[in-house]
Amino acid sequence: MRVLRRGDAGPDVAEIRSTLAAMELLPPVTESGEYEVFDTAMEHAVRAFQQRRGLITDGLVGPATYQALRGAGFHLGSRPLTYMFSAPMQGDDVFALQERLTELGFDAGRPDGHFGAQTERALKTFQRDMRLVADGMCGPATIRELHRLSSPRARGGRPVFLREQEQVRQAGPRLRGKRIVIDPGHGGEDLGVVAGDLREADIAWDLARRLEGRMQATGMEALISRGPNQSPTEGDRAKFANEAGADLFLSLHNDKNPSPKAQGVASFHFGTGNGTTSTVGELLAGFIQRELAARTGMLDCRTHYKTWEIFTRTRCPAVRIEIGYLTNPEDSRKLADPAFRDVVAEGILVAVKRLYLLGEGDQPTGTFTFADVLAHELAKAE
């Protein structure tokens, strides 16, 4: 689909306006023979919706926002749900089903609003336990059982992410053997943010190679999600990580802002704001954020939860790092310096090490070095 923005008009804009009105983010749609216009009020409504859903708050209706708007029109029970391999069903009703199954102890995987094979398996197990026809179809009989067991219950689907924590604990403190996917943003014809001679795609690629070398030196298996002239979709990047069986997924980006005063580093992880959060992703984002803020002197813009596709589609804990604003003179000056990029790569590596250390032999933020990591790995090998 084409990206819709302020000033556009047509039936697709009218569809979006009707959806936003149904959510009470805009006044009711009036009868009119003319196509609706994407005006300022509609842009504000789109931004409000994006903020609620943990999407990029840009006021544009691109594929991710459109998909979320379409899915928002469904509630659990409004339609039969089933697994379709070629085109998985998506929507708020699927998300609600996944959360409900997880709360009841059935492993539906990470709640992402996509009815996949794991959701089907969990649903069939639930149906068998409830002595229903185990057909993997969430229809009226299954909905009745889900409602019957609806109270009391714990919210948030935390068991999925408790399993993440246990996997990290069992993996042990050594980095050797860990498989990390490094995802440099953009690429190919998609240059990302461009400011003067600096291009986000090039910086992300350079950072990825520096991080790859350091990780491989510790014995980790570091995989880069794209080539220097490629620009996979978010879905393809997640698929790459899933097929590789990655333990962690690290996405590298730079930011921009109309104001040259906007600056700093921020880290993002999966979370919905209602208690559903990638526990390990949140922990790793915090380690990365603290290390980079301490080592680079960049403004600490903290960690944030989001429902971006790169988070919902990866099966392993994932973090996206926005390393400075290329539209800020100070940040761009730092990022243009190869030595500074080495500092960033070391900070990310140390953060990953802290994740697996789980407090064992830890050191103050910003003081653990690449040499310390190598020494620790060597000591553990003896």
XYZ file of C-alpha atoms in Angstrom, residues 7-358:
352
model
C -2.960 16.291 2.368
C -3.893 12.947 0.792
C -7.455 12.156 -0.236
C -9.376 9.180 -1.543
C -11.345 6.104 -0.467
C -8.381 4.663 1.468
C -8.256 7.845 3.544
C -12.004 7.567 4.141
C -11.504 4.000 5.384
C -8.855 5.100 7.882
C -11.005 8.003 9.058
C -13.951 5.661 9.669
C -11.747 3.320 11.715
C -10.410 6.176 13.827
C -13.933 7.505 14.346
C -15.098 4.080 15.519
C -12.310 4.222 18.118
C -13.540 7.710 19.181
C -10.283 9.298 18.116
C -12.191 11.431 15.593
C -15.785 12.729 15.425
C -18.301 10.451 13.684
C -18.019 10.413 9.897
C -20.696 12.515 8.218
C -22.488 11.441 5.069
C -20.737 12.939 2.085
C -20.393 12.159 -1.580
C -16.811 13.407 -1.553
C -13.717 11.517 -0.532
C -12.366 12.311 2.889
C -9.190 14.374 3.220
C -6.247 13.503 5.469
C -6.290 16.735 7.460
C -4.465 17.945 10.589
C -7.098 16.486 12.927
C -6.712 13.090 11.279
C -2.935 13.277 11.595
C -3.281 13.968 15.329
C -5.657 11.015 15.639
C -3.195 8.742 13.829
C -0.416 9.884 16.165
C -2.620 9.157 19.194
C -3.376 5.671 17.873
C 0.300 5.005 17.155
C 1.270 6.103 20.652
C -1.322 3.770 22.191
C -0.030 0.837 20.144
C 3.689 1.379 20.641
C 4.235 2.226 16.972
C 6.496 4.908 15.534
C 4.567 8.120 16.222
C 5.028 9.878 12.879
C 1.409 10.586 11.878
C 1.851 8.541 8.690
C -0.257 5.517 7.786
C 2.251 3.035 6.445
C 1.967 -0.776 6.371
C 2.530 -1.269 10.120
C 0.012 1.384 11.182
C -2.537 0.264 8.590
C -2.242 -3.338 9.743
C -2.730 -2.273 13.376
C -5.767 -0.162 12.431
C -7.328 -3.065 10.538
C -6.685 -5.411 13.456
C -8.160 -2.985 15.974
C -11.608 -3.625 14.556
C -11.696 -7.199 15.879
C -12.392 -8.399 19.416
C -12.193 -11.970 20.661
C -15.338 -13.717 19.429
C -16.129 -11.347 16.581
C -14.968 -13.919 13.985
C -13.747 -17.536 13.913
C -9.971 -17.775 14.195
C -7.856 -20.473 12.607
C -4.343 -21.038 11.321
C -3.748 -20.179 7.678
C -0.214 -20.917 6.510
C -0.117 -18.626 3.475
C -1.747 -15.580 5.088
C -1.959 -15.769 8.925
C -4.966 -14.071 10.488
C -4.032 -10.887 12.345
C -5.771 -8.569 14.767
C -6.571 -7.627 18.330
C -8.714 -10.755 18.683
C -5.717 -12.967 17.881
C -3.624 -11.044 20.409
C -6.324 -11.480 23.058
C -6.515 -15.220 22.319
C -2.743 -15.594 22.642
C -2.662 -13.720 25.949
C -5.598 -15.694 27.311
C -4.079 -19.066 26.385
C -0.753 -18.047 27.923
C -2.429 -16.907 31.138
C -4.101 -20.322 31.352
C -0.742 -22.088 31.001
C -0.779 -22.961 27.298
C 2.337 -21.918 25.387
C 1.045 -19.773 22.523
C 4.397 -18.042 22.173
C 4.942 -14.322 22.218
C 1.602 -12.461 21.908
C 2.000 -10.713 18.556
C -1.484 -10.687 17.015
C -0.526 -13.222 14.298
C -2.286 -16.605 14.327
C 0.653 -18.910 13.627
C 1.453 -22.579 14.109
C 2.417 -22.182 17.776
C -0.880 -20.471 18.555
C -2.708 -23.296 16.804
C -0.859 -25.926 18.858
C -1.684 -24.139 22.110
C -5.329 -23.766 21.081
C -5.657 -27.472 20.202
C -4.130 -28.448 23.555
C -6.602 -26.169 25.337
C -9.484 -27.660 23.364
C -8.435 -31.231 24.215
C -8.128 -30.360 27.905
C -11.590 -28.780 27.822
C -12.983 -31.844 25.992
C -13.814 -29.801 22.929
C -13.232 -30.759 19.315
C -9.481 -30.127 18.922
C -9.708 -28.617 15.446
C -7.590 -25.498 16.067
C -10.600 -23.313 15.238
C -11.448 -20.666 17.809
C -15.215 -20.614 17.373
C -18.231 -20.104 19.686
C -17.675 -23.223 21.840
C -14.030 -22.378 22.460
C -14.885 -18.734 23.181
C -17.438 -19.839 25.786
C -14.804 -21.923 27.579
C -12.312 -19.074 27.481
C -14.912 -16.706 28.970
C -15.933 -19.276 31.569
C -12.348 -19.384 32.810
C -11.909 -15.637 32.554
C -11.893 -14.719 36.251
C -9.864 -14.498 38.349
C -6.695 -14.385 36.272
C -3.286 -12.761 36.099
C -2.813 -10.324 33.250
C 0.081 -9.898 30.901
C 1.216 -13.265 29.542
C 4.376 -13.223 31.664
C 5.088 -17.007 31.488
C 6.420 -16.608 27.934
C 9.038 -14.201 29.139
C 9.838 -16.091 32.319
C 10.886 -18.879 29.966
C 13.165 -16.368 28.230
C 14.828 -15.591 31.548
C 15.308 -19.262 32.332
C 16.928 -19.849 28.933
C 19.447 -17.086 29.658
C 20.187 -18.535 33.098
C 20.707 -22.026 31.706
C 22.916 -20.682 28.891
C 25.522 -19.723 31.496
C 27.857 -16.716 31.714
C 30.157 -17.670 28.814
C 29.654 -15.934 25.480
C 31.174 -18.766 23.443
C 28.523 -20.497 21.383
C 25.918 -17.769 21.722
C 24.368 -16.880 18.355
C 23.709 -13.168 17.879
C 22.056 -11.560 14.858
C 23.280 -8.008 14.237
C 20.817 -6.027 12.153
C 22.190 -2.837 10.538
C 19.173 -0.714 9.632
C 18.209 0.280 6.086
C 20.711 -0.556 3.286
C 20.750 -0.647 -0.502
C 18.675 2.153 -1.963
C 17.197 2.835 1.475
C 19.816 5.160 2.970
C 17.851 5.966 6.119
C 18.644 9.358 7.632
C 20.971 11.463 5.462
C 22.718 14.509 6.938
C 25.542 16.041 4.940
C 28.033 13.307 4.129
C 26.630 10.935 6.767
C 24.149 8.224 5.820
C 22.429 6.063 8.410
C 22.718 2.889 6.336
C 26.501 3.286 6.068
C 26.979 4.034 9.769
C 24.811 1.071 10.773
C 26.769 -1.243 8.457
C 30.127 -0.018 9.824
C 28.938 -0.450 13.415
C 27.661 -3.933 12.615
C 31.040 -5.003 11.225
C 32.895 -3.602 14.254
C 30.516 -5.382 16.614
C 30.712 -8.590 14.572
C 34.508 -8.697 14.896
C 34.451 -8.206 18.652
C 31.751 -10.807 19.161
C 33.562 -13.386 17.070
C 36.741 -12.748 19.073
C 34.872 -13.835 22.220
C 33.683 -17.059 20.595
C 30.174 -15.909 19.791
C 28.615 -16.660 16.429
C 27.739 -13.239 15.034
C 25.506 -13.062 11.958
C 24.673 -9.869 10.051
C 21.102 -9.712 8.765
C 21.874 -8.039 5.433
C 24.631 -7.335 2.944
C 26.053 -3.839 2.351
C 23.777 -3.264 -0.644
C 20.645 -5.016 0.598
C 17.563 -3.667 2.370
C 15.384 -6.531 3.656
C 11.939 -5.844 5.065
C 11.402 -5.989 8.822
C 9.667 -9.323 8.322
C 12.604 -10.719 6.351
C 15.063 -9.593 9.030
C 12.990 -11.323 11.707
C 12.732 -14.441 9.527
C 16.512 -14.484 9.150
C 16.936 -14.427 12.939
C 14.294 -17.106 13.484
C 15.743 -19.450 10.888
C 19.233 -18.923 12.318
C 18.000 -19.891 15.787
C 19.375 -16.638 17.220
C 19.763 -16.149 20.952
C 19.574 -12.359 20.645
C 18.719 -9.822 17.927
C 20.370 -6.381 17.913
C 19.103 -3.729 15.474
C 21.316 -0.664 14.881
C 19.910 2.695 13.792
C 20.377 6.461 13.969
C 17.605 8.982 14.481
C 16.524 12.347 13.096
C 14.341 15.260 14.172
C 13.175 18.541 12.605
C 14.840 20.289 15.548
C 18.654 20.210 15.504
C 18.536 20.300 19.315
C 17.168 16.744 19.520
C 20.009 14.436 20.505
C 20.942 11.327 22.458
C 20.772 7.539 22.502
C 17.657 5.432 23.150
C 16.988 1.688 23.294
C 13.767 -0.178 22.544
C 12.362 -3.634 23.329
C 9.089 -5.515 22.878
C 6.260 -4.459 25.161
C 2.615 -3.484 24.963
C 2.216 -1.315 28.050
C -0.264 -3.685 29.730
C 2.309 -5.898 31.424
C 3.285 -7.933 28.363
C 7.006 -7.321 28.005
C 10.019 -9.264 26.814
C 11.760 -9.628 30.168
C 15.155 -10.377 28.654
C 14.712 -7.760 25.936
C 13.915 -5.139 28.562
C 16.903 -6.190 30.660
C 19.300 -6.119 27.688
C 17.955 -2.752 26.492
C 18.662 -1.360 29.957
C 22.229 -2.702 29.969
C 22.899 -1.296 26.483
C 21.361 2.055 27.335
C 23.398 2.515 30.503
C 26.657 1.408 28.886
C 26.294 3.667 25.853
C 25.188 6.695 27.866
C 28.142 6.256 30.242
C 30.760 5.611 27.550
C 29.725 8.059 24.818
C 28.561 11.065 26.805
C 25.389 11.136 24.704
C 22.154 12.270 26.274
C 20.383 9.344 27.933
C 16.961 9.094 26.252
C 16.187 5.909 28.235
C 14.551 2.638 27.196
C 11.051 2.255 25.767
C 8.661 -0.581 24.912
C 7.287 -0.843 21.386
C 5.263 -3.257 19.263
C 7.287 -2.789 16.096
C 7.238 -5.689 13.664
C 10.901 -6.416 14.315
C 9.913 -7.207 17.922
C 6.674 -9.076 17.333
C 8.065 -11.315 14.589
C 11.376 -12.362 16.171
C 11.172 -15.369 18.469
C 14.282 -14.396 20.441
C 14.733 -11.302 22.655
C 15.313 -8.276 20.428
C 16.576 -4.741 21.041
C 16.727 -1.761 18.708
C 19.241 0.984 19.465
C 18.882 4.525 18.123
C 22.475 5.758 18.407
C 22.355 9.540 18.180
C 20.629 12.020 15.904
C 22.339 12.712 12.600
C 20.395 15.988 12.539
C 22.211 17.119 15.721
C 25.668 18.673 15.119
C 27.280 17.136 18.222
C 25.874 13.622 17.694
C 26.757 13.629 13.995
C 30.305 14.823 14.760
C 30.769 11.895 17.128
C 29.270 9.330 14.772
C 31.541 10.451 11.928
C 34.568 9.396 14.007
C 35.593 5.711 13.547
C 37.112 5.697 17.047
C 33.740 6.689 18.483
C 32.081 3.801 16.666
C 34.584 1.489 18.343
C 33.401 2.839 21.698
C 29.786 2.108 20.734
C 30.627 -1.440 19.588
C 32.489 -2.155 22.830
C 29.603 -0.814 24.896
C 27.092 -3.090 23.166
C 29.378 -6.113 23.560
C 29.841 -5.429 27.282
C 26.061 -5.069 27.683
C 25.538 -8.510 26.141
C 28.174 -9.921 28.487
C 26.385 -8.348 31.481
C 23.166 -10.020 30.394
C 24.721 -13.475 30.584
C 26.751 -12.726 33.718
C 23.514 -12.179 35.685
